Short mmCIF file of C-alpha atoms in Angstrom, two decimals:
data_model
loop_
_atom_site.label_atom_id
_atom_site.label_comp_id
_atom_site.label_asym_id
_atom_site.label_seq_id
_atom_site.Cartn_x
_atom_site.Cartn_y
_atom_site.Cartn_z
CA UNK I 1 -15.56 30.41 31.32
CA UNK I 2 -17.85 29.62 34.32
CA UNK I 3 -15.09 26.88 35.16
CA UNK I 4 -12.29 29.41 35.86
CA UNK I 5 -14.20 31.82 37.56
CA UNK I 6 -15.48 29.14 39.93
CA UNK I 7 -12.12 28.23 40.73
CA UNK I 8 -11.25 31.67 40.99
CA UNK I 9 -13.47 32.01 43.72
CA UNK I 10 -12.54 29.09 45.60
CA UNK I 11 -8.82 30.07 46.14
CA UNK I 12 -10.10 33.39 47.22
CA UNK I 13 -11.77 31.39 50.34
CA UNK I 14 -8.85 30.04 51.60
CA UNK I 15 -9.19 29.74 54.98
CA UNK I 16 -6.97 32.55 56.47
CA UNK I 17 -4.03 30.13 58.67
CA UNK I 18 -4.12 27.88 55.92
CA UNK I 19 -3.25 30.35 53.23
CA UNK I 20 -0.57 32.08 55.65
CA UNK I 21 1.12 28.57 56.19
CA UNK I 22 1.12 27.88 52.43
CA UNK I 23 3.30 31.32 51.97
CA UNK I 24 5.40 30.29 53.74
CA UNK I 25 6.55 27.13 52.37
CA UNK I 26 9.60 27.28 50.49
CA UNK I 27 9.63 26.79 46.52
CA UNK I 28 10.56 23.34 47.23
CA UNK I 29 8.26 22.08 49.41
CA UNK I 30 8.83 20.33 52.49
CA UNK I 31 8.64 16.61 53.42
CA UNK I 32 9.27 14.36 55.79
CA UNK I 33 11.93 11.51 55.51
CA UNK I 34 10.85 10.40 58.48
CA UNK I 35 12.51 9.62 61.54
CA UNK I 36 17.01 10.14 61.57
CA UNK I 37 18.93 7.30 61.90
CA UNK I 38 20.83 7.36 65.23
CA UNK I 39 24.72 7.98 64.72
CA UNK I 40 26.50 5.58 66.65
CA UNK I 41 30.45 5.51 66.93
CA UNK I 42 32.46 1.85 64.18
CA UNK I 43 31.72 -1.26 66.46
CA UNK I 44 35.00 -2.92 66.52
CA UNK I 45 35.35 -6.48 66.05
CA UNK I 46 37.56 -8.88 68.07
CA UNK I 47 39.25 -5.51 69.89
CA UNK I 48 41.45 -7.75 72.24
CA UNK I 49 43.31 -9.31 68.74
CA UNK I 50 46.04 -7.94 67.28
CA UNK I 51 48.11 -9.13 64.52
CA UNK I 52 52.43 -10.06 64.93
CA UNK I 53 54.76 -7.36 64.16
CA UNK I 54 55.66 -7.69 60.07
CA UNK I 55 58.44 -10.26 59.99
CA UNK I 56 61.51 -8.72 58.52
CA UNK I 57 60.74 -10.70 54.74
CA UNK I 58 57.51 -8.72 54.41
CA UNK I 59 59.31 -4.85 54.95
CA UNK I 60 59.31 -3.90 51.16
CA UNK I 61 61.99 -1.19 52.30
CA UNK I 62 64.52 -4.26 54.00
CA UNK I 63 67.99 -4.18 52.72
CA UNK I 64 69.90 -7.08 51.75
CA UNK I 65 73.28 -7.45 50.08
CA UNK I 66 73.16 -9.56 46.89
CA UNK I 67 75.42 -12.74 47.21
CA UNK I 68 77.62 -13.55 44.34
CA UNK I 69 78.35 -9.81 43.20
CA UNK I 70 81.71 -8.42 43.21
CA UNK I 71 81.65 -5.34 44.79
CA UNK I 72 82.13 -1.96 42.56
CA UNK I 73 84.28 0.31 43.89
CA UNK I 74 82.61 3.07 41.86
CA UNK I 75 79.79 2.62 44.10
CA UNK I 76 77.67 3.03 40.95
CA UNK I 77 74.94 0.57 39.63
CA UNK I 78 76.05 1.32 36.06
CA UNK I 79 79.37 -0.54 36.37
CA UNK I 80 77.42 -3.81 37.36
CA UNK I 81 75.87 -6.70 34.90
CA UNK I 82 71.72 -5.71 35.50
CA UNK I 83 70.95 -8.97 34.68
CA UNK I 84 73.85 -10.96 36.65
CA UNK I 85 72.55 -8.59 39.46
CA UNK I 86 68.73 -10.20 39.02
CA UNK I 87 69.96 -14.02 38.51
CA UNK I 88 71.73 -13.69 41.86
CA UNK I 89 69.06 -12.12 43.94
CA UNK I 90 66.35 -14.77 42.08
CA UNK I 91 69.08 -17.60 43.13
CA UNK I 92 69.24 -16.33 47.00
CA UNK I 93 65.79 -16.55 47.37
CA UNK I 94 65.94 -19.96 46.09
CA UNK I 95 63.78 -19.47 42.68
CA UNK I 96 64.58 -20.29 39.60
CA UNK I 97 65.93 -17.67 37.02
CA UNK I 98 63.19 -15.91 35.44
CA UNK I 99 62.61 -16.57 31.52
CA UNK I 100 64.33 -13.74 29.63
CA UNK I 101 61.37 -12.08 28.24
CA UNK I 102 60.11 -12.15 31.89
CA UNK I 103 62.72 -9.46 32.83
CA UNK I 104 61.43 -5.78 31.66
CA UNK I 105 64.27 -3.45 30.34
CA UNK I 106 66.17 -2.29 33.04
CA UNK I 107 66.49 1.49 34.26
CA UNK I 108 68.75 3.24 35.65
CA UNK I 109 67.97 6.25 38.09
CA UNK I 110 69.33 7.98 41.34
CA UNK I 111 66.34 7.24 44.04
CA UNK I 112 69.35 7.42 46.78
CA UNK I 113 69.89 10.70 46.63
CA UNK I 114 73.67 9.67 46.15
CA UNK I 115 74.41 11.66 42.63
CA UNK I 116 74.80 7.99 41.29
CA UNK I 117 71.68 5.89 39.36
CA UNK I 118 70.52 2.88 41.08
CA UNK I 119 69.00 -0.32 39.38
CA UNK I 120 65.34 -0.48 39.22
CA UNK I 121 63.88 -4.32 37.82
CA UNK I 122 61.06 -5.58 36.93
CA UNK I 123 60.42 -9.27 36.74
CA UNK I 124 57.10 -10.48 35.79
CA UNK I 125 55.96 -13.73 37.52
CA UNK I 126 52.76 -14.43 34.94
CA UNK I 127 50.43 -12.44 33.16
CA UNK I 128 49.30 -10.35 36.15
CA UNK I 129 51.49 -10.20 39.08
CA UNK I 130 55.20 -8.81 39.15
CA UNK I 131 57.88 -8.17 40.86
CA UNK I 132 59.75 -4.82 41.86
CA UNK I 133 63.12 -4.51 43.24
CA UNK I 134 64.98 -1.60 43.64
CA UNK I 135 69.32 -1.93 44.04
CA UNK I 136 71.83 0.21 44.89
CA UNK I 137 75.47 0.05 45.71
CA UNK I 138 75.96 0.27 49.64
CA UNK I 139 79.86 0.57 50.83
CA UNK I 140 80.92 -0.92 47.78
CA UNK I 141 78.01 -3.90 47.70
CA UNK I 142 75.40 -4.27 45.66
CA UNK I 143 72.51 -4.08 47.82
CA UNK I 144 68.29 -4.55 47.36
CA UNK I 145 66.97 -1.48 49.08
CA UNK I 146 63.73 -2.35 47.72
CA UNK I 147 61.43 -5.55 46.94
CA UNK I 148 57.42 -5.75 45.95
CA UNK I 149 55.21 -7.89 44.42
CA UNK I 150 52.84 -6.09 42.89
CA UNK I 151 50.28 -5.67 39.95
CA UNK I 152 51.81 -3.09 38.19
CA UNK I 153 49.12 -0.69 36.72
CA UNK I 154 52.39 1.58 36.09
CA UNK I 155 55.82 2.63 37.56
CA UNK I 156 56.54 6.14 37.67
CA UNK I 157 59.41 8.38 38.76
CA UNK I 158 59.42 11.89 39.80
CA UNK I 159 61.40 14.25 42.63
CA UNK I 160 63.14 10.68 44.16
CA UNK I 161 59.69 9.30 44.48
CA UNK I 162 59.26 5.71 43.03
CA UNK I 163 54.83 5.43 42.68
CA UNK I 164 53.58 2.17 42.24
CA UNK I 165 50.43 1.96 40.54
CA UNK I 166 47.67 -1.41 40.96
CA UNK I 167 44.27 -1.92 40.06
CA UNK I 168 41.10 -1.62 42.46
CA UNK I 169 38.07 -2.98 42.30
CA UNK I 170 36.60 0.40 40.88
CA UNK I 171 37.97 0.26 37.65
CA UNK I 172 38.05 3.90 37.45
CA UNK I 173 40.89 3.86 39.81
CA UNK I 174 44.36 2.86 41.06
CA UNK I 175 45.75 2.78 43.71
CA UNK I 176 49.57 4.89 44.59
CA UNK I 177 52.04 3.66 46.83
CA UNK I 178 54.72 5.76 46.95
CA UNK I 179 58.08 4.89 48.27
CA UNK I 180 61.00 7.65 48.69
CA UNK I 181 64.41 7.42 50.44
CA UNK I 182 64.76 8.74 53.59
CA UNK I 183 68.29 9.31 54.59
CA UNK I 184 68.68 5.29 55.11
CA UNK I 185 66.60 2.83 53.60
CA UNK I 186 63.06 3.06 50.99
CA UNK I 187 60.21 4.17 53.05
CA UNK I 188 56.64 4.27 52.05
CA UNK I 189 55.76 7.95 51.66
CA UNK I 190 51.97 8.52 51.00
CA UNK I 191 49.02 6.09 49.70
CA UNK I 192 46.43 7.30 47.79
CA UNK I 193 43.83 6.82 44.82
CA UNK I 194 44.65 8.42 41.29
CA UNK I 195 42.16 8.10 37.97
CA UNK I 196 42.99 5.24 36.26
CA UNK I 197 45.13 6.42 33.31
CA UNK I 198 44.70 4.78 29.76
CA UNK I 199 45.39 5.57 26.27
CA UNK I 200 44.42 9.07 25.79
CA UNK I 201 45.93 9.62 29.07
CA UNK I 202 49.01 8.24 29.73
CA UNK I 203 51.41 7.74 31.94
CA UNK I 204 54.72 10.19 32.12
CA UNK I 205 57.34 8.05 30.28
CA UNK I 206 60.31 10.16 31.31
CA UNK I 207 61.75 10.98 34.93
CA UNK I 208 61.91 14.57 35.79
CA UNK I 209 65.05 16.44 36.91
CA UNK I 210 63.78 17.85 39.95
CA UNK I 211 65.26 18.12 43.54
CA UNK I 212 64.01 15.00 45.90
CA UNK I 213 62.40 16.10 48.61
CA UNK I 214 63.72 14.64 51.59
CA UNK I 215 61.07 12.68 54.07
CA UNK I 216 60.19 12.96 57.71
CA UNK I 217 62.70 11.89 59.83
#
């Protein structure tokens, strides 16, 4: 008992300032983290390089006609051979014809904005990396409007868009490249990181119906 009355006493004679100061701390507390960094602008590295312009092989969105096709006057994928159309673009590029199993089940769906479906293939090279190729028929030619090789996470279709989805090196995410046509040719719409989707949350398996939106010119 003689304890807590001593101690009693003792925070009675608190110096006056000292007290005041104390009352005015906030719940918290304060510290100090000592002295802020200085914020200085990116330091750019080798600023007077710059890389070549993308040679026309590497544009993803670069249209070629695929030798060997007849043309279809239909103007519509669906009256071509999907897999005649493959062989011949794998043959023009001078590679060998994919195994059969390598060649994922074709679809068919309007990315044109035409009213009539294009081809979209995927050939897979090994157990990780694929390819993607988009075709449509152009003035009567069968034509790629689209090429990528890519690790494909998952393909999806929605509103015209076509989003490729690859791995990162947080496996908690993918990454979205999203291509659309523009009037004239596949361009690449948006990038951007998505949750990385899995069994309990999968991927849409069936295009929607809805209007494309058209891109910036």
């Amino acid at each position: 008992m003689r304890r807590r009355t001593l101690a009693a006493v003792a925070l009675v004679m608190v110096p006056l300032p000292l007290a005041l100061a104390a009352g005015c701390a906030p719940v918290a507390g304060l510290h100090d983290d000592g002295r802020a960094r200085n914020v200085k602008a990116p330091l750019a590295l080798w600023a007077d390089r710059t890389p070549a312009p993308r040679v026309r092989d590497e544009d993803p969105g670069d249209q070629r006609a695929v030798p060997g096709i007849a043309r279809v006057p239909s103007g519509d994928m669906k009256d071509t051979d999907p897999a005649a159309v493959v062989r011949a673009d794998f043959a023009a590029d001078g590679d060998r014809p994919s195994a059969p199993d390598a060649v994922r089940s074709p679809v068919l769906h309007d990315l044109t904005d035409d009213g009539k479906p294009d081809l979209i293939s995927a050939v897979d090279l090994d157990a990780r990396t694929s390819l993607l190729r988009v075709y449509s028929v152009r003035d009567q030619v069968v034509t790629r409007v689209l090429a990528m090789r890519a690790v494909l996470a998952g393909v999806e279709l929605a509103a015209g868009h076509l989003a490729v989805r690859e791995p990162t090196k947080d496996p908690r995410y993918v990454s979205v490249t999203d291509y659309v046509w523009d009037g004239r040719r596949m361009g690449l719409w948006d990038l951007t990181l998505d949750d990385y989707r899995t069994s309990k949350n999968p991927l849409p398996t069936a295009p929607t119906n809805t209007p494309s939106p058209r891109a910036p010119a």
